[in-house]
Short mmCIF file of C-alpha atoms in Angstrom, two decimals:
data_model
loop_
_atom_site.label_atom_id
_atom_site.label_comp_id
_atom_site.label_asym_id
_atom_site.label_seq_id
_atom_site.Cartn_x
_atom_site.Cartn_y
_atom_site.Cartn_z
CA MET A 1 -24.87 -40.17 36.57
CA THR A 2 -27.45 -38.26 38.51
CA THR A 3 -28.34 -35.13 36.36
CA VAL A 4 -31.90 -35.02 37.96
CA PRO A 5 -32.47 -31.71 39.85
CA TRP A 6 -32.78 -31.78 43.32
CA TRP A 7 -36.45 -30.78 43.63
CA ILE A 8 -37.60 -33.48 41.14
CA GLN A 9 -35.51 -36.08 43.31
CA GLY A 10 -37.19 -34.71 46.44
CA GLY A 11 -40.77 -34.95 44.88
CA LEU A 12 -40.15 -38.54 43.52
CA SER A 13 -38.81 -39.63 46.86
CA PHE A 14 -42.06 -38.52 48.60
CA VAL A 15 -43.87 -40.65 45.83
CA ALA A 16 -41.64 -43.55 46.37
CA ALA A 17 -42.13 -43.60 50.29
CA VAL A 18 -45.77 -43.18 50.22
CA THR A 19 -46.49 -45.91 47.41
CA PHE A 20 -43.99 -48.29 49.30
CA GLY A 21 -45.99 -47.41 52.64
CA MET A 22 -49.32 -48.22 50.59
CA MET A 23 -47.87 -51.60 49.63
CA LEU A 24 -47.28 -52.43 53.13
CA ASN A 25 -50.75 -51.21 54.16
CA ILE A 26 -49.78 -48.61 56.55
CA PRO A 27 -52.56 -46.67 58.20
CA LYS A 28 -53.79 -43.79 55.98
CA ARG A 29 -52.93 -41.02 58.40
CA ALA A 30 -49.13 -42.15 58.16
CA TYR A 31 -48.97 -41.67 54.48
CA ILE A 32 -47.99 -37.85 54.23
CA PRO A 33 -45.47 -37.82 57.33
CA SER A 34 -43.62 -41.15 56.08
CA GLY A 35 -43.36 -39.36 52.39
CA LEU A 36 -42.15 -36.13 54.24
CA ILE A 37 -39.45 -38.33 56.03
CA GLY A 38 -38.43 -39.92 52.90
CA THR A 39 -38.11 -36.60 51.20
CA VAL A 40 -36.20 -34.79 53.88
CA CYS A 41 -33.81 -37.57 54.31
CA TRP A 42 -33.14 -38.15 50.81
CA LEU A 43 -32.38 -34.35 50.37
CA ALA A 44 -30.13 -34.49 53.30
CA TYR A 45 -28.31 -37.55 51.51
CA LEU A 46 -28.00 -35.57 48.23
CA LEU A 47 -26.57 -32.53 50.10
CA ILE A 48 -23.83 -34.60 51.53
CA ASN A 49 -23.22 -37.07 48.85
CA GLN A 50 -23.54 -34.87 45.86
CA TRP A 51 -22.84 -31.37 46.83
CA TRP A 52 -20.36 -31.70 49.58
CA HIS A 53 -18.74 -34.99 48.31
CA LEU A 54 -18.11 -36.70 51.72
CA GLY A 55 -18.48 -40.22 50.64
CA LEU A 56 -20.97 -43.00 50.23
CA ALA A 57 -20.59 -44.40 53.80
CA LEU A 58 -21.11 -40.96 55.76
CA SER A 59 -24.17 -40.06 53.66
CA ASN A 60 -26.11 -42.94 54.01
CA MET A 61 -25.24 -43.25 57.60
CA ILE A 62 -26.46 -39.54 58.16
CA GLY A 63 -29.55 -40.44 56.20
CA ALA A 64 -30.32 -43.39 58.32
CA VAL A 65 -29.82 -41.54 61.36
CA LEU A 66 -32.18 -38.79 60.21
CA ILE A 67 -34.81 -41.52 59.31
CA SER A 68 -34.45 -42.77 63.08
CA ILE A 69 -34.81 -39.26 64.59
CA PHE A 70 -37.87 -38.07 62.33
CA SER A 71 -39.58 -41.51 62.73
CA MET A 72 -39.42 -41.46 66.46
CA LEU A 73 -40.53 -37.81 66.54
CA VAL A 74 -43.54 -38.44 64.31
CA ALA A 75 -44.21 -41.84 65.87
CA ARG A 76 -44.73 -40.27 69.24
CA ARG A 77 -46.89 -37.48 67.89
CA GLN A 78 -49.31 -39.83 65.94
CA ARG A 79 -49.00 -42.78 68.45
CA LEU A 80 -47.95 -45.41 65.96
CA PRO A 81 -44.96 -47.78 66.03
CA MET A 82 -41.93 -46.38 64.78
CA ILE A 83 -41.44 -49.06 61.97
CA ILE A 84 -44.50 -47.58 59.95
CA TYR A 85 -42.30 -44.48 59.03
CA ASN A 86 -38.84 -46.23 58.97
CA VAL A 87 -39.58 -48.77 56.19
CA PRO A 88 -41.16 -46.43 53.60
CA ALA A 89 -38.43 -43.76 54.18
CA LEU A 90 -35.65 -46.42 53.62
CA VAL A 91 -36.67 -47.60 50.21
CA ASN A 92 -34.85 -44.71 48.62
CA PHE A 93 -31.62 -45.73 50.25
CA VAL A 94 -31.76 -49.49 49.26
CA PRO A 95 -28.70 -50.05 46.96
CA GLY A 96 -30.88 -51.36 44.11
CA GLY A 97 -28.78 -49.74 41.24
CA GLN A 98 -25.60 -50.92 42.59
CA SER A 99 -26.85 -54.65 43.46
CA TYR A 100 -28.32 -54.97 39.71
CA ARG A 101 -25.04 -53.73 38.29
CA MET A 102 -23.24 -56.35 40.48
CA ILE A 103 -25.28 -59.04 39.37
CA ARG A 104 -24.82 -57.82 35.74
CA ALA A 105 -21.21 -57.86 35.96
CA LEU A 106 -21.18 -61.17 37.61
CA ALA A 107 -23.45 -62.56 34.92
CA LEU A 108 -21.09 -61.19 32.10
CA GLY A 109 -17.97 -62.34 33.57
CA ASN A 110 -16.54 -59.17 34.95
CA GLN A 111 -15.23 -60.11 38.30
CA ALA A 112 -13.22 -56.82 39.04
CA LEU A 113 -16.20 -54.74 38.29
CA ALA A 114 -18.56 -56.93 40.30
CA MET A 115 -16.14 -56.53 43.25
CA THR A 116 -16.38 -52.83 43.11
CA TYR A 117 -20.13 -52.85 43.25
CA LEU A 118 -20.12 -55.54 45.91
CA TYR A 119 -18.10 -53.29 48.13
CA GLN A 120 -20.41 -50.36 47.51
CA VAL A 121 -23.42 -52.55 48.44
CA LEU A 122 -21.80 -53.81 51.50
CA VAL A 123 -20.54 -50.18 52.49
CA ILE A 124 -24.26 -48.90 52.05
CA ALA A 125 -25.80 -51.69 53.95
CA GLY A 126 -23.39 -51.47 56.86
CA ALA A 127 -23.67 -47.49 57.03
CA LEU A 128 -27.40 -47.84 57.14
CA SER A 129 -27.34 -50.48 60.05
CA VAL A 130 -24.84 -48.16 61.96
CA GLY A 131 -26.85 -45.26 61.29
CA PHE A 132 -30.02 -46.90 62.69
CA GLY A 133 -27.98 -47.79 65.78
CA LEU A 134 -27.03 -44.34 66.27
CA GLY A 135 -30.36 -43.20 65.70
CA ASP A 136 -31.67 -45.53 68.55
CA LEU A 137 -29.05 -44.38 70.60
CA ILE A 138 -29.90 -40.58 70.06
CA ASN A 139 -33.71 -41.36 70.48
CA ALA A 140 -32.90 -43.24 73.84
CA ALA A 141 -30.85 -40.02 74.78
CA ILE A 142 -33.83 -37.77 74.18
CA TYR A 143 -36.66 -39.75 75.24
CA GLY A 144 -35.17 -42.24 77.78
CA ARG A 145 -35.11 -45.89 77.33
CA LYS A 146 -38.30 -47.36 78.44
CA PHE A 147 -38.10 -50.85 77.28
CA ILE A 148 -39.46 -53.26 80.02
CA GLY A 149 -37.89 -56.61 80.67
CA PRO A 150 -38.08 -59.68 82.82
CA LYS A 151 -37.11 -59.67 86.43
CA PRO A 152 -33.86 -61.67 86.96
CA ILE A 153 -34.62 -65.27 87.76
CA SER A 154 -32.73 -65.19 90.71
CA GLN A 155 -34.80 -62.53 92.32
CA LEU A 156 -38.31 -64.54 91.69
CA LEU A 157 -38.30 -67.04 94.71
CA ARG A 158 -38.01 -65.06 97.87
CA PRO A 159 -36.63 -67.88 100.34
CA LYS A 160 -37.34 -67.17 104.03
CA PRO A 161 -34.60 -65.22 105.63
CA HIS A 162 -32.27 -67.74 107.30
CA VAL A 163 -31.73 -66.89 110.90
CA SER A 164 -28.69 -68.56 112.49
CA LYS A 165 -29.09 -69.89 115.73
CA PRO A 166 -26.44 -69.01 118.27
CA ARG A 167 -24.20 -72.01 118.53
CA ASP A 168 -23.82 -73.49 121.83
CA LEU A 169 -20.32 -74.32 122.59
CA MET B 1 -55.81 -64.57 90.58
CA ASP B 2 -56.95 -67.90 89.68
CA ASP B 3 -55.17 -70.29 87.02
CA GLU B 4 -57.91 -69.65 84.44
CA THR B 5 -57.15 -65.94 84.46
CA ARG B 6 -53.37 -66.37 84.42
CA ASN B 7 -53.77 -68.82 81.55
CA LEU B 8 -55.89 -66.18 79.65
CA ALA B 9 -53.49 -63.48 80.40
CA ILE B 10 -50.68 -65.50 78.96
CA THR B 11 -52.43 -66.42 75.91
CA THR B 12 -53.46 -62.72 75.29
CA CYS B 13 -49.77 -61.72 75.72
CA ILE B 14 -48.75 -64.40 73.11
CA LEU B 15 -51.35 -63.45 70.86
CA ALA B 16 -50.35 -60.07 70.93
CA GLY B 17 -46.71 -61.20 70.18
CA GLN B 18 -47.63 -63.38 67.50
CA ILE B 19 -49.44 -60.75 65.44
CA LEU B 20 -46.54 -58.36 65.93
CA ILE B 21 -43.97 -60.90 64.84
CA GLU B 22 -46.32 -62.15 61.74
CA ASN B 23 -46.59 -58.69 60.43
CA GLY B 24 -42.93 -57.51 60.87
CA SER B 25 -42.55 -55.59 63.85
CA ASN B 26 -38.88 -55.28 65.28
CA MET B 27 -38.13 -57.59 68.27
CA ASP B 28 -37.43 -54.99 70.80
CA ARG B 29 -41.01 -53.81 70.31
CA VAL B 30 -42.37 -57.26 70.66
CA ASN B 31 -40.79 -57.82 73.84
CA ASP B 32 -41.42 -54.44 75.20
CA THR B 33 -45.33 -54.84 74.27
CA VAL B 34 -45.39 -58.43 75.65
CA TYR B 35 -43.84 -57.59 78.96
CA ARG B 36 -46.01 -54.46 79.38
CA MET B 37 -49.24 -56.54 78.81
CA GLY B 38 -48.02 -59.16 81.18
CA ARG B 39 -47.14 -56.67 83.96
CA ALA B 40 -50.42 -54.74 83.41
CA ALA B 41 -52.37 -58.15 83.48
CA GLY B 42 -50.84 -58.78 87.01
CA LEU B 43 -48.73 -61.72 86.12
CA LYS B 44 -45.79 -62.40 88.57
CA SER B 45 -42.45 -63.71 87.21
CA PHE B 46 -43.67 -63.51 83.54
CA GLN B 47 -40.74 -64.77 81.06
CA VAL B 48 -41.03 -64.82 77.36
CA PHE B 49 -38.66 -66.16 74.77
CA THR B 50 -39.21 -64.75 71.48
CA THR B 51 -37.85 -65.78 68.02
CA VAL B 52 -38.79 -64.92 64.59
CA THR B 53 -40.63 -68.50 64.05
CA GLY B 54 -42.12 -68.95 67.40
CA MET B 55 -42.66 -67.80 70.97
CA VAL B 56 -42.70 -69.47 74.35
CA ALA B 57 -44.15 -67.61 77.60
CA SER B 58 -44.63 -68.81 81.05
CA SER B 59 -45.71 -67.33 84.33
CA ASP B 60 -45.96 -67.79 88.07
CA HIS B 61 -44.53 -71.28 88.12
CA LEU B 62 -47.57 -72.54 86.30
CA PRO B 63 -46.85 -76.17 85.32
CA ASN B 64 -47.11 -75.53 81.64
CA ALA B 65 -45.60 -72.67 79.41
CA GLN B 66 -47.44 -71.74 76.40
CA ALA B 67 -45.86 -71.78 72.91
CA VAL B 68 -47.03 -70.61 69.56
CA ASP B 69 -45.66 -71.51 66.26
CA ILE B 70 -45.38 -68.59 63.67
CA ARG B 71 -44.88 -69.83 59.92
CA VAL B 72 -46.58 -66.92 57.87
CA ARG B 73 -45.19 -63.57 57.13
CA LYS B 74 -47.67 -61.08 56.22
CA ASN B 75 -46.10 -57.93 56.58
CA ASN B 76 -49.26 -56.02 57.08
CA LEU B 77 -48.18 -52.82 59.28
CA ARG B 78 -51.52 -51.75 59.96
CA LYS B 79 -51.96 -54.65 62.13
CA VAL B 80 -48.67 -53.79 64.16
CA ALA B 81 -50.52 -50.35 64.63
CA GLU B 82 -53.80 -51.84 65.78
CA VAL B 83 -51.98 -54.19 68.21
CA ASN B 84 -50.01 -51.24 69.47
CA ASP B 85 -53.20 -49.27 70.08
CA VAL B 86 -55.02 -52.37 71.98
CA SER B 87 -52.00 -52.97 74.18
CA ARG B 88 -51.82 -49.24 75.03
CA ARG B 89 -55.46 -49.11 76.06
CA PHE B 90 -54.93 -52.53 78.07
CA VAL B 91 -52.00 -51.33 79.86
CA ASN B 92 -53.92 -48.04 80.53
CA GLY B 93 -56.70 -49.90 82.06
CA LYS B 94 -59.22 -49.08 79.51
CA LEU B 95 -59.78 -52.67 78.53
CA THR B 96 -60.30 -55.84 80.56
CA LEU B 97 -58.53 -58.96 79.67
CA ALA B 98 -61.20 -60.78 77.90
CA GLN B 99 -62.08 -57.54 75.95
CA THR B 100 -58.49 -57.41 74.98
CA TYR B 101 -58.24 -60.86 73.89
CA ALA B 102 -61.41 -60.49 71.76
CA GLU B 103 -59.88 -57.38 70.01
CA LEU B 104 -56.69 -59.22 69.51
CA SER B 105 -58.35 -62.08 67.98
CA ALA B 106 -60.46 -59.96 65.76
CA ILE B 107 -57.40 -58.14 64.46
CA ASP B 108 -55.71 -61.70 63.98
CA ARG B 109 -58.72 -62.91 61.67
CA ASP B 110 -59.07 -59.58 59.80
CA GLN B 111 -58.02 -60.32 56.41
CA THR B 112 -58.74 -56.87 54.51
CA ASN B 113 -55.70 -55.39 52.75
CA LEU B 114 -55.54 -52.80 50.25
CA PRO B 115 -57.07 -54.15 47.08
CA GLU B 116 -54.64 -55.96 44.73
CA TRP B 117 -55.29 -53.37 41.82
CA LEU B 118 -54.22 -50.53 44.11
CA GLN B 119 -51.18 -52.30 45.28
CA CYS B 120 -50.17 -52.93 41.65
CA VAL B 121 -50.74 -49.36 40.87
CA ALA B 122 -48.64 -48.30 43.81
CA ALA B 123 -45.91 -50.74 42.72
CA ALA B 124 -45.93 -49.04 39.31
CA VAL B 125 -45.65 -45.63 40.49
CA LEU B 126 -42.75 -46.88 42.71
CA SER B 127 -40.99 -48.27 39.89
CA GLY B 128 -41.36 -45.13 37.77
CA ALA B 129 -40.06 -42.79 40.68
CA LEU B 130 -37.03 -45.07 41.78
CA LEU B 131 -36.12 -45.47 38.13
CA VAL B 132 -35.49 -41.61 38.14
CA ILE B 133 -33.94 -41.33 41.43
CA PHE B 134 -31.34 -44.32 40.98
CA THR B 135 -30.45 -43.98 37.38
CA GLY B 136 -31.42 -40.57 36.32
CA ASP B 137 -32.89 -41.90 33.17
CA TYR B 138 -36.31 -40.07 32.33
CA GLY B 139 -36.81 -41.98 29.03
CA ASP B 140 -38.46 -45.11 30.22
CA VAL B 141 -40.62 -43.90 33.10
CA ILE B 142 -43.73 -45.31 31.69
CA GLU B 143 -42.39 -48.61 30.38
CA SER B 144 -40.86 -49.07 33.70
CA SER B 145 -43.88 -48.47 35.76
CA LEU B 146 -45.96 -50.88 33.46
CA ILE B 147 -43.43 -53.54 33.86
CA GLY B 148 -43.16 -53.04 37.50
CA GLY B 149 -46.83 -53.11 38.12
CA ILE B 150 -47.05 -56.34 36.12
CA GLY B 151 -44.33 -57.95 37.91
CA TYR B 152 -45.69 -57.14 41.13
CA TRP B 153 -49.14 -58.53 40.08
CA VAL B 154 -47.38 -61.73 39.10
CA PHE B 155 -45.85 -62.04 42.45
CA LEU B 156 -49.09 -61.35 44.26
CA VAL B 157 -51.08 -63.94 42.18
CA LEU B 158 -48.29 -66.47 42.54
CA PHE B 159 -47.89 -65.91 46.35
CA ARG B 160 -51.82 -66.13 46.87
CA LYS B 161 -52.13 -69.30 44.88
CA PHE B 162 -48.83 -71.35 46.18
CA GLN B 163 -47.74 -69.60 49.34
CA ILE B 164 -44.08 -69.76 48.47
CA LYS B 165 -42.38 -66.43 48.76
CA TYR B 166 -39.13 -67.05 47.28
CA ILE B 167 -40.27 -68.73 44.09
CA SER B 168 -43.06 -66.23 43.58
CA GLU B 169 -40.40 -63.42 43.72
CA PHE B 170 -38.16 -65.42 41.44
CA SER B 171 -40.92 -65.87 38.84
CA ALA B 172 -41.86 -62.25 39.20
CA ALA B 173 -38.24 -61.02 38.60
CA VAL B 174 -37.91 -63.31 35.54
CA VAL B 175 -41.08 -61.76 34.03
CA VAL B 176 -39.59 -58.44 34.65
CA GLY B 177 -36.29 -59.17 33.24
CA VAL B 178 -37.81 -60.93 30.09
CA SER B 179 -40.37 -58.14 29.21
CA ALA B 180 -37.91 -55.47 29.68
CA MET B 181 -35.18 -57.36 27.36
CA LEU B 182 -37.87 -58.20 24.69
CA LEU B 183 -39.25 -54.75 24.77
CA GLN B 184 -35.73 -53.33 24.15
CA LYS B 185 -35.35 -55.72 21.31
CA VAL B 186 -38.79 -54.38 19.71
CA GLY B 187 -37.46 -50.85 20.41
CA ILE B 188 -39.84 -49.60 22.93
CA VAL B 189 -37.39 -49.52 25.74
CA ALA B 190 -34.36 -47.52 25.31
CA ASN B 191 -32.29 -48.63 28.24
CA ALA B 192 -33.24 -52.17 29.55
CA ASN B 193 -30.77 -52.12 32.40
CA ALA B 194 -32.38 -49.16 33.96
CA THR B 195 -35.87 -50.22 33.41
CA ILE B 196 -35.15 -53.50 35.23
CA ILE B 197 -33.44 -51.51 38.19
CA GLY B 198 -36.68 -49.49 38.38
CA SER B 199 -39.24 -52.47 37.89
CA ILE B 200 -37.45 -54.69 40.33
CA MET B 201 -37.71 -52.48 43.31
CA PRO B 202 -41.40 -53.42 44.34
CA LEU B 203 -39.92 -56.66 45.31
CA VAL B 204 -37.33 -55.34 47.65
CA PRO B 205 -37.69 -56.84 51.24
CA GLY B 206 -38.08 -53.59 52.98
CA ILE B 207 -39.31 -55.07 56.29
CA PRO B 208 -36.63 -57.74 56.74
CA LEU B 209 -33.92 -55.22 55.93
CA THR B 210 -34.85 -52.61 58.26
CA ASN B 211 -35.53 -55.03 60.80
CA ALA B 212 -32.31 -56.83 60.53
CA ALA B 213 -30.40 -53.56 60.80
CA ARG B 214 -32.26 -52.60 63.90
CA ASP B 215 -32.20 -56.12 65.78
CA PHE B 216 -28.43 -56.55 64.86
CA VAL B 217 -27.82 -53.18 66.46
CA ALA B 218 -29.92 -54.05 69.60
CA GLY B 219 -27.97 -57.09 70.13
CA ASN B 220 -30.63 -59.60 69.30
CA LEU B 221 -28.44 -62.51 67.99
CA ILE B 222 -31.47 -64.80 67.13
CA SER B 223 -33.70 -62.44 65.38
CA GLY B 224 -31.05 -60.27 63.75
CA PRO B 225 -29.48 -63.05 61.52
CA SER B 226 -32.64 -64.62 60.78
CA ARG B 227 -34.32 -61.42 59.34
CA ALA B 228 -30.94 -60.70 57.56
CA LEU B 229 -31.27 -64.37 56.10
CA GLU B 230 -34.88 -63.63 55.13
CA ALA B 231 -33.90 -60.50 53.25
CA LEU B 232 -30.78 -62.38 51.61
CA LEU B 233 -33.08 -65.03 50.44
CA THR B 234 -35.20 -62.76 48.57
CA ALA B 235 -32.14 -60.85 47.19
CA ALA B 236 -30.95 -64.20 46.02
CA ALA B 237 -34.12 -65.08 44.45
CA ILE B 238 -34.18 -61.86 42.51
CA ALA B 239 -30.65 -62.03 41.68
CA SER B 240 -30.64 -65.51 40.22
CA ALA B 241 -33.62 -64.67 38.08
CA ILE B 242 -31.73 -61.65 36.66
CA VAL B 243 -28.77 -63.88 36.10
CA LEU B 244 -30.83 -66.28 34.03
CA VAL B 245 -32.23 -63.57 31.98
CA LEU B 246 -29.08 -61.72 31.33
CA ARG B 247 -27.40 -64.92 30.43
CA TYR B 248 -30.07 -66.41 27.93
CA VAL B 249 -32.39 -63.59 27.03
CA ALA B 250 -30.00 -60.55 26.49
#
């Protein structure tokens, strides 16, 4: 199916990430980094999926892990939220082709083919979720987890220390 | 710290959270930002409850908690970045509470976005690029770009007029499908299936998808499913439009 040479795919994934970022109105200084993240992660996906043939799930998962790691890296450098780099880079990984073919098979009454594509869509979506989770884990391992939460409600009110009187017998 | 300052502090925190949720930040970041601001404002025993459609915050055993109702989704990531910047300056002590509130409400009122034509051009380029990446089909790049740009323009116009997201997406997907099929009948488009795959991609719910994945993994059982549902509704709107087109036009 994909006879497109890798360097054209890399360039187009850059374009796709930047234009999707433009549609979501990300800050201008984030255009180039988010496009580069899209390119690098898509090339890694191509390497794993098309050249090493390691399967759909692993390649998407590693793509998502790389998106998380690179997004965090650039987000810390540019002091912007990580989601600004996450979302544009992800647009290449969305299973749009498989979803469309699934819908088409359903509309034309070919249930077996629809199930095949549904399976692919589910595998890709699950792999991307797991990949984001792993990426967050790696980021927390590198930079430390710094989320701040509330104090436990049992610690809020400090009662006066209870002094027990000596019992007179 | 008197009650008025505390009330203003809670309002400021809740306003920051509201802007973040409206514009598609993930819940971990919302909670983190709000608690950091609450701590920097000196609120004791500050508690926030965040969902995708509303927020409740309370502090210091004040008699009233404050709540905010969130109905719109603007998905404007620049506002997320600006709120991030303001809250960072506030936490570092470079802004007072009143200045922070003023800056946040200025961000909230700011309606500037990229001009619509530029968004449509971006959507067109995105369609062409993803057509080649997903299907390896060079033949219909220009047609797919044009249809994708027009489809996204239809979505923008309908959404601006009627403010109903799913119906706007449905109509845009119908426009995309019908025009691809008709152009194939005329002979301008070689492969209508590939063209539709490319042209439909600007309508993909990127922010809800990403947030659903990250919120699920973070263990947020309210925000994860609701973001996933948001993404699924959009997908269902597009899918039903495509089914209609494939059944009755093709």
